[in-house]
Amino acid sequence: MANDTSAVSDALSPHSQSVADPFTPPADSSLWRKNFLLGAATASYQIEGAVNEDGRLPSIWDTFSATPGKVLAGDTGEVACDHYHRWEADVDLLAGLGFEGYRLSIAWPRVMDAAGAPNRKGIDFYKRVLARLKEKGITTSVTLYHWDLPQHLEDRGGWLNRDTAYRFADYADLMSRELAGSVDAWATLNEPWCSAFLGYGNGHHAPGLADTRYATQAMHHLLLAHGLAVPVLRANDPASQKGIVANIGRGTANSGSAADQRAAHLFEVQHNAWILDPLLKGSYPRDLFELWPGTEPLVLDGDMQTIAAPLDFLGINYYFRTNVASDGAHGFRDVPLEGVERTQMGWEVYPDGLRDLLTGFKATYANLPPIYITENGMASDDKVIDGHVEDSQRISFLKRHLAAVDQAIKAGVEIRGYFLWSLMDNFEWAFGYERRFGVVHVDYATQKRTIKRSAELVSKFLKERKARSE
Ligand code: IFM
């Protein structure tokens, strides 16, 4: 077996202890609280591979990644981290590092056939994974849709077809009946902004369509799917928490001019309020249609009430900020700042943005649910040298973002946990395997896992925290 789980026991080796610890949060940080959940996240298409096994049907990402020019270096999720076969060792690795929570997603095309009937083999895979996680005492957070729409639904219009929302509710019904009792938190969708805007608005993601009117209609059907699924999940698995995961973006103005301030506001409307307003206020932000005139989606009576179903939690994914200026018309344009720290993705490292957005949401939404940071992390060009990966930028990144979370908690935002993205390097969508987000390195030729220095330090903290609370 190529998995190097022995590296877990090396996490507290003399090598790791001889170096000063640049990660552990200060003694007064809320992260020491026993009930603050610390976990790691992954997603089905990014790690599983086995795309043709045990009755799994094609997804839009199989189609998209097989289309020349869509994904860097022509990479696909065909093998990915081979997690479908190595899941047991991967769960042991996660548990060995001391993570208390694990956020995973289910591949819709693995568990349901085109007629909506269950695919037993696919469902059993997730049952085995969840049972093992429970055995290890790990809190489970399951996302139903992390972008791998069955291709047969896309062939009928995908998220542009209202019927897909009802098919999603059927899928949520099946999974919550099958997995009731083994999931602590259900998230309906991961990052509907990406599904709608990158998938249907600019074509950077599957299915690769590019029209802003498509994006707003796809968003409406995604949110409707979420709203239809929530009561189904509640009925089938009452003890679990139900929520949704949104990626949020910080937009700052390039100058103090009214036009640039307005541009920054519109940036955040497009990235945040487009999703959060319907969920938490039951309406779309009017400013969105100033930015994109004539793109109002078709909304039927009752849809907005369905979408605004009460949530037990809101998952927040945060990565970077964008500096913007007015484009001279209705909108904004990016004005990349010089001399700032960036990651392998080119994204600016800006922890204050996370704190500012969280405190801003608390001020804006009276009914803001408890929050989990469901993703935060960074890509770097990590290399294994003499068996070690020294990912010092990631260590500092995580430390600074956790400090921002602590500041938001101290400012009164209810934040219950943090999942780093990602447990291991994986298929980074249109960027393929070049961009490495994991705290565990994956050698794709051998599937060997190597624990990076960041994981060693997170693990050290988790174990120290556990020891203190015992
Ligand atoms: O890898 C993705 C993940 O699937 C969704 N959120 C952002 C991550 C990094 O781009």
Short mmCIF file of C-alpha atoms and ligand atoms in Angstrom, two decimals:
data_model
loop_
_atom_site.label_atom_id
_atom_site.label_comp_id
_atom_site.label_asym_id
_atom_site.label_seq_id
_atom_site.Cartn_x
_atom_site.Cartn_y
_atom_site.Cartn_z
CA MET A 1 0.00 0.00 0.00
CA ALA A 2 1.47 3.33 -1.02
CA ASN A 3 -0.18 5.36 1.77
CA ASP A 4 2.40 6.56 4.26
CA THR A 5 0.30 6.61 7.42
CA SER A 6 3.41 6.04 9.50
CA ALA A 7 4.00 9.73 8.96
CA VAL A 8 1.22 10.38 11.49
CA SER A 9 3.29 9.01 14.32
CA ASP A 10 6.21 11.09 13.09
CA ALA A 11 4.14 14.26 13.55
CA LEU A 12 5.51 14.73 17.02
CA SER A 13 8.95 13.42 16.15
CA PRO A 14 12.13 15.08 17.41
CA HIS A 15 12.39 16.69 13.96
CA SER A 16 9.08 18.51 14.39
CA GLN A 17 9.64 19.47 18.00
CA SER A 18 13.09 20.89 17.53
CA VAL A 19 11.72 23.79 15.45
CA ALA A 20 9.93 26.73 17.14
CA ASP A 21 6.16 26.42 16.72
CA PRO A 22 4.88 29.12 14.36
CA PHE A 23 1.25 27.91 14.44
CA THR A 24 -0.17 27.37 17.93
CA PRO A 25 -2.75 30.07 18.75
CA PRO A 26 -2.13 32.32 21.77
CA ALA A 27 -3.49 31.26 25.14
CA ASP A 28 -6.41 33.72 25.00
CA SER A 29 -7.63 32.51 21.60
CA SER A 30 -11.19 31.13 21.38
CA LEU A 31 -9.72 28.26 19.40
CA TRP A 32 -8.67 26.63 22.64
CA ARG A 33 -12.34 26.25 23.52
CA LYS A 34 -13.18 22.58 23.70
CA ASN A 35 -16.45 22.96 21.80
CA PHE A 36 -14.89 24.84 18.86
CA LEU A 37 -14.78 22.16 16.14
CA LEU A 38 -11.57 21.89 14.12
CA GLY A 39 -11.69 19.77 11.01
CA ALA A 40 -10.53 19.26 7.46
CA ALA A 41 -12.56 19.26 4.24
CA THR A 42 -12.55 17.50 0.88
CA ALA A 43 -15.02 16.99 -1.99
CA SER A 44 -16.01 13.91 -3.96
CA TYR A 45 -14.87 14.75 -7.50
CA GLN A 46 -11.63 16.25 -6.24
CA ILE A 47 -10.42 13.12 -4.43
CA GLU A 48 -12.39 9.98 -5.23
CA GLY A 49 -11.40 8.94 -8.76
CA ALA A 50 -13.08 5.63 -9.76
CA VAL A 51 -15.37 7.53 -12.09
CA ASN A 52 -16.54 4.43 -13.93
CA GLU A 53 -16.80 2.08 -11.00
CA ASP A 54 -19.73 0.40 -9.26
CA GLY A 55 -22.37 2.02 -11.42
CA ARG A 56 -21.27 5.65 -11.06
CA LEU A 57 -22.71 7.71 -13.91
CA PRO A 58 -20.84 10.53 -15.69
CA SER A 59 -20.97 13.99 -14.12
CA ILE A 60 -20.64 17.39 -15.77
CA TRP A 61 -17.03 17.50 -14.54
CA ASP A 62 -16.17 14.26 -16.37
CA THR A 63 -17.51 15.84 -19.54
CA PHE A 64 -15.93 19.24 -18.97
CA SER A 65 -12.49 17.96 -18.00
CA ALA A 66 -12.46 15.64 -21.02
CA THR A 67 -13.00 18.67 -23.28
CA PRO A 68 -9.65 19.94 -24.62
CA GLY A 69 -8.63 23.33 -23.26
CA LYS A 70 -10.97 23.41 -20.28
CA VAL A 71 -8.61 22.15 -17.55
CA LEU A 72 -4.91 22.93 -17.16
CA ALA A 73 -2.69 20.20 -18.63
CA GLY A 74 -5.80 18.23 -19.64
CA ASP A 75 -6.12 16.84 -16.10
CA THR A 76 -9.31 15.03 -15.10
CA GLY A 77 -10.78 13.50 -11.93
CA GLU A 78 -10.56 9.99 -13.33
CA VAL A 79 -8.08 8.84 -10.68
CA ALA A 80 -7.61 11.95 -8.50
CA CYS A 81 -6.37 10.79 -5.05
CA ASP A 82 -7.84 7.33 -5.61
CA HIS A 83 -9.74 7.89 -2.39
CA TYR A 84 -12.52 5.53 -3.50
CA HIS A 85 -10.02 2.71 -2.94
CA ARG A 86 -7.87 4.29 -0.24
CA TRP A 87 -10.61 5.79 1.91
CA GLU A 88 -9.84 3.66 4.92
CA ALA A 89 -6.21 4.73 5.13
CA ASP A 90 -7.24 8.33 4.44
CA VAL A 91 -9.73 8.32 7.31
CA ASP A 92 -7.05 6.80 9.55
CA LEU A 93 -4.67 9.56 8.47
CA LEU A 94 -7.25 12.24 9.32
CA ALA A 95 -7.96 10.65 12.70
CA GLY A 96 -4.27 10.12 13.41
CA LEU A 97 -3.66 13.82 12.90
CA GLY A 98 -6.27 14.50 15.56
CA PHE A 99 -8.88 16.29 13.43
CA GLU A 100 -12.21 16.35 15.23
CA GLY A 101 -14.38 17.03 12.20
CA TYR A 102 -14.44 15.96 8.56
CA ARG A 103 -16.36 17.66 5.79
CA LEU A 104 -16.91 15.47 2.74
CA SER A 105 -19.31 15.51 -0.17
CA ILE A 106 -21.40 12.84 -1.84
CA ALA A 107 -21.19 12.31 -5.59
CA TRP A 108 -24.79 12.45 -6.79
CA PRO A 109 -24.00 10.38 -9.91
CA ARG A 110 -22.56 7.62 -7.71
CA VAL A 111 -25.67 7.05 -5.63
CA MET A 112 -28.67 7.42 -7.99
CA ASP A 113 -29.35 6.13 -11.47
CA ALA A 114 -30.90 8.20 -14.24
CA ALA A 115 -34.41 7.04 -13.26
CA GLY A 116 -33.83 8.17 -9.66
CA ALA A 117 -33.37 4.65 -8.28
CA PRO A 118 -30.70 4.09 -5.62
CA ASN A 119 -27.32 2.71 -6.63
CA ARG A 120 -26.64 0.43 -3.70
CA LYS A 121 -22.89 0.08 -4.28
CA GLY A 122 -22.35 3.81 -4.35
CA ILE A 123 -24.46 4.38 -1.24
CA ASP A 124 -22.62 1.63 0.60
CA PHE A 125 -19.32 3.38 -0.07
CA TYR A 126 -20.48 6.45 1.87
CA LYS A 127 -21.99 4.27 4.60
CA ARG A 128 -18.60 2.62 5.11
CA VAL A 129 -16.77 5.96 5.21
CA LEU A 130 -19.24 7.48 7.67
CA ALA A 131 -19.19 4.40 9.90
CA ARG A 132 -15.41 4.53 10.06
CA LEU A 133 -15.50 8.24 10.90
CA LYS A 134 -17.96 7.58 13.70
CA GLU A 135 -15.79 4.75 15.00
CA LYS A 136 -12.94 7.26 15.20
CA GLY A 137 -15.14 9.77 17.02
CA ILE A 138 -15.03 12.30 14.18
CA THR A 139 -17.91 14.76 13.67
CA THR A 140 -19.26 14.44 10.13
CA SER A 141 -20.37 17.25 7.87
CA VAL A 142 -21.80 16.05 4.56
CA THR A 143 -22.37 18.26 1.53
CA LEU A 144 -24.87 16.92 -0.96
CA TYR A 145 -23.76 18.96 -3.96
CA HIS A 146 -20.16 19.97 -4.51
CA TRP A 147 -20.56 20.56 -8.25
CA ASP A 148 -20.69 17.02 -9.72
CA LEU A 149 -24.12 17.22 -11.34
CA PRO A 150 -25.12 14.01 -13.15
CA GLN A 151 -24.54 14.61 -16.87
CA HIS A 152 -27.98 13.20 -17.73
CA LEU A 153 -29.53 16.13 -15.82
CA GLU A 154 -27.31 18.64 -17.62
CA ASP A 155 -28.47 17.07 -20.89
CA ARG A 156 -31.96 18.20 -19.88
CA GLY A 157 -30.85 21.75 -19.09
CA GLY A 158 -29.01 21.28 -15.80
CA TRP A 159 -29.55 24.14 -13.38
CA LEU A 160 -31.33 26.13 -16.09
CA ASN A 161 -34.14 23.61 -15.85
CA ARG A 162 -36.40 24.11 -12.83
CA ASP A 163 -36.97 20.36 -12.72
CA THR A 164 -33.35 19.85 -11.54
CA ALA A 165 -34.31 21.48 -8.22
CA TYR A 166 -36.99 18.81 -7.70
CA ARG A 167 -34.56 16.04 -8.70
CA PHE A 168 -32.17 17.44 -6.09
CA ALA A 169 -34.88 17.21 -3.42
CA ASP A 170 -35.41 13.54 -4.41
CA TYR A 171 -31.68 12.95 -4.07
CA ALA A 172 -31.64 14.67 -0.65
CA ASP A 173 -34.57 12.48 0.36
CA LEU A 174 -32.79 9.29 -0.64
CA MET A 175 -29.51 10.19 1.04
CA SER A 176 -31.05 11.38 4.27
CA ARG A 177 -33.16 8.23 4.54
CA GLU A 178 -30.11 6.07 3.87
CA LEU A 179 -27.62 7.94 6.06
CA ALA A 180 -29.83 9.22 8.88
CA GLY A 181 -28.02 8.97 12.18
CA SER A 182 -24.51 8.95 10.73
CA VAL A 183 -24.33 12.58 9.64
CA ASP A 184 -23.93 15.39 12.18
CA ALA A 185 -24.48 18.24 9.72
CA TRP A 186 -25.95 18.29 6.23
CA ALA A 187 -25.07 21.06 3.81
CA THR A 188 -27.26 21.14 0.73
CA LEU A 189 -24.97 23.02 -1.67
CA ASN A 190 -21.35 24.02 -1.75
CA GLU A 191 -20.74 27.53 -3.13
CA PRO A 192 -23.78 28.14 -5.34
CA TRP A 193 -21.96 31.27 -6.57
CA CYS A 194 -19.39 29.06 -8.30
CA SER A 195 -21.99 26.68 -9.72
CA ALA A 196 -24.06 29.56 -11.09
CA PHE A 197 -21.47 32.16 -12.07
CA LEU A 198 -18.44 30.08 -13.07
CA GLY A 199 -20.60 27.28 -14.50
CA TYR A 200 -23.26 29.28 -16.38
CA GLY A 201 -22.09 32.92 -16.27
CA ASN A 202 -18.49 32.88 -17.53
CA GLY A 203 -17.95 29.25 -18.47
CA HIS A 204 -14.77 28.70 -16.44
CA HIS A 205 -16.35 25.68 -14.75
CA ALA A 206 -18.62 22.87 -15.90
CA PRO A 207 -20.92 22.90 -17.77
CA GLY A 208 -19.06 25.82 -19.41
CA LEU A 209 -21.92 28.11 -20.45
CA ALA A 210 -21.38 31.84 -20.51
CA ASP A 211 -24.34 34.18 -20.20
CA THR A 212 -25.19 36.30 -17.16
CA ARG A 213 -28.91 35.59 -17.63
CA TYR A 214 -28.12 31.90 -17.35
CA ALA A 215 -26.16 32.57 -14.16
CA THR A 216 -29.05 34.29 -12.39
CA GLN A 217 -31.55 31.63 -13.47
CA ALA A 218 -29.19 28.81 -12.48
CA MET A 219 -28.67 30.50 -9.10
CA HIS A 220 -32.42 30.68 -8.58
CA HIS A 221 -32.85 26.98 -9.27
CA LEU A 222 -29.87 26.08 -7.07
CA LEU A 223 -31.32 28.07 -4.17
CA LEU A 224 -34.74 26.57 -4.82
CA ALA A 225 -33.15 23.10 -4.72
CA HIS A 226 -31.64 24.01 -1.36
CA GLY A 227 -34.98 25.30 -0.02
CA LEU A 228 -36.85 22.20 -1.19
CA ALA A 229 -34.24 19.90 0.38
CA VAL A 230 -34.13 21.47 3.86
CA PRO A 231 -37.57 20.24 5.07
CA VAL A 232 -36.87 16.82 3.55
CA LEU A 233 -33.62 16.56 5.51
CA ARG A 234 -35.41 17.72 8.65
CA ALA A 235 -38.11 15.09 8.27
CA ASN A 236 -35.73 12.21 7.56
CA ASP A 237 -32.88 13.04 9.93
CA PRO A 238 -34.24 15.32 12.65
CA ALA A 239 -31.24 15.12 14.98
CA SER A 240 -28.72 16.51 12.48
CA GLN A 241 -28.04 20.15 11.62
CA LYS A 242 -29.07 21.55 8.24
CA GLY A 243 -27.35 24.34 6.37
CA ILE A 244 -25.70 25.54 3.18
CA VAL A 245 -22.15 26.59 2.29
CA ALA A 246 -21.44 29.94 0.61
CA ASN A 247 -18.12 31.27 -0.63
CA ILE A 248 -17.79 34.92 0.23
CA GLY A 249 -15.60 37.60 -1.25
CA ARG A 250 -14.18 40.79 0.22
CA GLY A 251 -14.15 43.72 -2.19
CA THR A 252 -12.24 46.86 -1.30
CA ALA A 253 -12.30 50.16 -3.15
CA ASN A 254 -9.21 51.30 -5.01
CA SER A 255 -9.81 54.91 -3.92
CA GLY A 256 -12.06 56.95 -1.68
CA SER A 257 -14.07 58.19 -4.67
CA ALA A 258 -17.82 57.59 -4.51
CA ALA A 259 -17.64 55.64 -7.76
CA ASP A 260 -14.98 53.24 -6.44
CA GLN A 261 -16.81 52.85 -3.11
CA ARG A 262 -19.92 51.96 -5.05
CA ALA A 263 -17.90 49.50 -7.15
CA ALA A 264 -16.68 47.73 -4.00
CA HIS A 265 -20.26 47.59 -2.71
CA LEU A 266 -21.45 46.06 -5.99
CA PHE A 267 -18.63 43.52 -5.89
CA GLU A 268 -19.87 42.31 -2.51
CA VAL A 269 -23.49 42.34 -3.67
CA GLN A 270 -22.52 40.09 -6.55
CA HIS A 271 -20.41 37.76 -4.42
CA ASN A 272 -22.29 37.70 -1.13
CA ALA A 273 -25.73 39.32 -1.07
CA TRP A 274 -26.77 37.49 -4.26
CA ILE A 275 -26.78 34.31 -2.16
CA LEU A 276 -27.23 35.50 1.43
CA ASP A 277 -30.13 37.91 0.83
CA PRO A 278 -32.46 35.27 -0.64
CA LEU A 279 -31.48 32.80 2.08
CA LEU A 280 -31.75 35.21 5.00
CA LYS A 281 -34.09 37.95 3.78
CA GLY A 282 -36.19 36.10 1.23
CA SER A 283 -35.39 38.48 -1.67
CA TYR A 284 -32.70 39.16 -4.25
CA PRO A 285 -30.68 42.37 -3.76
CA ARG A 286 -32.02 45.04 -6.12
CA ASP A 287 -28.47 46.31 -6.74
CA LEU A 288 -27.62 43.03 -8.45
CA PHE A 289 -29.86 43.99 -11.34
CA GLU A 290 -28.29 47.42 -11.54
CA LEU A 291 -25.00 45.63 -12.08
CA TRP A 292 -26.58 43.16 -14.52
CA PRO A 293 -29.64 44.91 -15.98
CA GLY A 294 -32.29 42.66 -17.49
CA THR A 295 -31.11 39.46 -15.84
CA GLU A 296 -33.91 38.96 -13.29
CA PRO A 297 -34.62 35.23 -13.03
CA LEU A 298 -38.06 33.72 -13.42
CA VAL A 299 -39.35 33.36 -9.86
CA LEU A 300 -42.63 31.57 -9.18
CA ASP A 301 -45.01 32.35 -6.31
CA GLY A 302 -43.73 30.85 -3.07
CA ASP A 303 -40.16 30.30 -4.29
CA MET A 304 -38.62 32.96 -2.07
CA GLN A 305 -40.34 31.58 1.05
CA THR A 306 -39.05 28.11 0.13
CA ILE A 307 -35.51 29.45 -0.30
CA ALA A 308 -35.60 31.29 3.02
CA ALA A 309 -36.25 28.11 5.03
CA PRO A 310 -34.66 28.56 8.48
CA LEU A 311 -31.10 27.24 8.74
CA ASP A 312 -29.30 25.62 11.66
CA PHE A 313 -25.96 26.85 10.39
CA LEU A 314 -24.34 28.80 7.59
CA GLY A 315 -21.10 27.46 6.15
CA ILE A 316 -18.65 30.14 5.05
CA ASN A 317 -15.73 29.57 2.66
CA TYR A 318 -13.21 32.38 2.49
CA TYR A 319 -9.99 32.72 0.50
CA PHE A 320 -9.00 36.25 -0.59
CA ARG A 321 -9.98 39.84 -1.28
CA THR A 322 -10.33 41.71 -4.53
CA ASN A 323 -9.45 45.36 -4.95
CA VAL A 324 -11.82 47.05 -7.38
CA ALA A 325 -12.56 50.33 -9.10
CA SER A 326 -15.54 51.59 -11.02
CA ASP A 327 -15.62 50.39 -14.63
CA GLY A 328 -17.04 53.75 -15.64
CA ALA A 329 -20.47 52.24 -16.29
CA HIS A 330 -22.66 50.06 -14.04
CA GLY A 331 -20.02 47.84 -12.55
CA PHE A 332 -16.54 47.20 -11.24
CA ARG A 333 -13.17 46.10 -12.55
CA ASP A 334 -10.37 44.37 -10.68
CA VAL A 335 -7.34 46.52 -9.86
CA PRO A 336 -4.76 44.05 -8.53
CA LEU A 337 -2.64 45.57 -5.77
CA GLU A 338 1.13 45.57 -6.19
CA GLY A 339 3.48 44.24 -3.53
CA VAL A 340 0.97 42.23 -1.55
CA GLU A 341 1.41 38.62 -0.47
CA ARG A 342 -0.20 36.11 -2.84
CA THR A 343 -0.65 32.34 -3.02
CA GLN A 344 0.04 29.89 -5.87
CA MET A 345 -3.45 30.77 -7.16
CA GLY A 346 -2.44 34.44 -7.36
CA TRP A 347 -4.99 35.18 -4.62
CA GLU A 348 -4.11 37.89 -2.13
CA VAL A 349 -3.60 36.76 1.46
CA TYR A 350 -5.95 39.01 3.42
CA PRO A 351 -7.14 37.57 6.74
CA ASP A 352 -8.82 40.82 7.85
CA GLY A 353 -11.33 40.31 5.05
CA LEU A 354 -12.69 37.24 6.80
CA ARG A 355 -13.17 39.09 10.07
CA ASP A 356 -14.69 42.13 8.37
CA LEU A 357 -17.15 40.09 6.32
CA LEU A 358 -18.26 38.04 9.31
CA THR A 359 -18.85 41.08 11.52
CA GLY A 360 -20.57 42.82 8.57
CA PHE A 361 -22.96 39.89 8.09
CA LYS A 362 -23.84 39.98 11.76
CA ALA A 363 -24.76 43.64 11.40
CA THR A 364 -26.71 43.07 8.17
CA TYR A 365 -28.69 39.91 8.91
CA ALA A 366 -30.69 39.88 12.14
CA ASN A 367 -31.31 36.14 11.71
CA LEU A 368 -27.70 35.17 10.87
CA PRO A 369 -27.42 31.51 11.88
CA PRO A 370 -24.42 30.08 13.76
CA ILE A 371 -21.45 29.89 11.43
CA TYR A 372 -18.94 27.23 10.55
CA ILE A 373 -15.96 28.22 8.47
CA THR A 374 -16.34 25.30 6.10
CA GLU A 375 -13.27 26.11 3.95
CA ASN A 376 -10.17 28.23 4.29
CA GLY A 377 -6.70 27.46 3.06
CA MET A 378 -4.19 28.14 0.32
CA ALA A 379 -2.35 26.56 -2.59
CA SER A 380 1.42 26.44 -2.74
CA ASP A 381 3.89 24.71 -4.99
CA ASP A 382 4.86 22.17 -2.34
CA LYS A 383 7.71 19.71 -2.87
CA VAL A 384 8.75 16.69 -0.84
CA ILE A 385 12.41 17.09 0.09
CA ASP A 386 14.06 14.33 2.13
CA GLY A 387 10.61 13.09 3.13
CA HIS A 388 9.43 16.50 4.39
CA VAL A 389 7.28 19.30 2.99
CA GLU A 390 8.08 22.70 4.49
CA ASP A 391 4.94 24.71 3.65
CA SER A 392 5.75 27.72 5.78
CA GLN A 393 3.44 30.13 3.92
CA ARG A 394 0.47 27.84 4.64
CA ILE A 395 1.35 27.66 8.34
CA SER A 396 1.39 31.42 8.57
CA PHE A 397 -1.77 31.69 6.43
CA LEU A 398 -3.72 29.33 8.68
CA LYS A 399 -2.48 30.99 11.83
CA ARG A 400 -3.49 34.46 10.60
CA HIS A 401 -6.91 33.35 9.39
CA LEU A 402 -7.62 31.54 12.64
CA ALA A 403 -6.68 34.75 14.45
CA ALA A 404 -9.23 36.57 12.25
CA VAL A 405 -11.86 33.99 13.25
CA ASP A 406 -10.98 34.56 16.90
CA GLN A 407 -11.39 38.32 16.41
CA ALA A 408 -14.82 37.81 14.83
CA ILE A 409 -15.88 35.58 17.73
CA LYS A 410 -14.71 38.22 20.19
CA ALA A 411 -16.72 40.80 18.23
CA GLY A 412 -19.84 38.71 18.88
CA VAL A 413 -20.21 36.48 15.82
CA GLU A 414 -21.26 32.94 16.71
CA ILE A 415 -18.68 30.74 15.00
CA ARG A 416 -18.74 27.10 16.00
CA GLY A 417 -15.94 25.58 14.01
CA TYR A 418 -13.36 25.73 11.23
CA PHE A 419 -12.52 23.20 8.51
CA LEU A 420 -9.30 23.79 6.66
CA TRP A 421 -9.20 23.25 2.92
CA SER A 422 -7.98 20.71 2.32
CA LEU A 423 -7.03 17.47 3.98
CA MET A 424 -4.90 16.54 0.97
CA ASP A 425 -3.79 17.89 -2.39
CA ASN A 426 -6.48 17.20 -4.96
CA PHE A 427 -8.05 18.06 -8.32
CA GLU A 428 -8.33 21.84 -8.26
CA TRP A 429 -11.03 22.11 -10.94
CA ALA A 430 -9.91 24.17 -13.96
CA PHE A 431 -6.35 24.21 -12.52
CA GLY A 432 -6.05 20.42 -12.36
CA TYR A 433 -3.37 18.96 -10.10
CA GLU A 434 -0.84 21.78 -10.33
CA ARG A 435 -2.31 23.77 -7.43
CA ARG A 436 -1.77 22.08 -4.08
CA PHE A 437 -4.20 23.01 -1.29
CA GLY A 438 -3.60 20.02 1.01
CA VAL A 439 -1.98 19.82 4.42
CA VAL A 440 -1.07 16.34 3.22
CA HIS A 441 0.95 16.08 0.02
CA VAL A 442 -0.16 13.60 -2.65
CA ASP A 443 2.29 12.15 -5.15
CA TYR A 444 -0.12 11.42 -7.99
CA ALA A 445 2.23 8.92 -9.66
CA THR A 446 2.42 6.66 -6.60
CA GLN A 447 -0.52 7.95 -4.49
CA LYS A 448 1.89 8.27 -1.58
CA ARG A 449 0.63 10.65 1.09
CA THR A 450 3.22 12.76 2.94
CA ILE A 451 2.21 14.88 5.89
CA LYS A 452 3.27 18.48 5.36
CA ARG A 453 4.78 20.58 8.13
CA SER A 454 1.45 22.50 8.39
CA ALA A 455 -0.40 19.29 9.24
CA GLU A 456 2.22 18.38 11.82
CA LEU A 457 1.69 21.69 13.59
CA VAL A 458 -2.11 21.64 13.37
CA SER A 459 -1.95 18.11 14.75
CA LYS A 460 0.31 19.17 17.59
CA PHE A 461 -2.17 21.91 18.53
CA LEU A 462 -5.17 19.57 18.28
CA LYS A 463 -3.50 17.02 20.52
CA GLU A 464 -2.42 19.62 23.05
CA ARG A 465 -5.95 21.02 23.12
CA LYS A 466 -7.41 17.57 23.63
CA ALA A 467 -4.96 16.77 26.42
CA ARG A 468 -5.85 20.01 28.22
CA SER A 469 -9.56 19.31 28.08
CA GLU A 470 -9.21 15.82 29.53
O1 IFM B 1 -11.03 23.48 -4.28
C1 IFM B 1 -12.02 24.43 -4.08
C2 IFM B 1 -13.24 23.81 -3.46
O2 IFM B 1 -13.74 22.75 -4.21
C3 IFM B 1 -14.34 24.83 -3.34
N1 IFM B 1 -13.87 26.03 -2.66
C4 IFM B 1 -12.63 26.59 -3.12
C5 IFM B 1 -11.54 25.54 -3.19
C6 IFM B 1 -10.22 26.16 -3.66
O3 IFM B 1 -10.39 26.76 -4.90
#
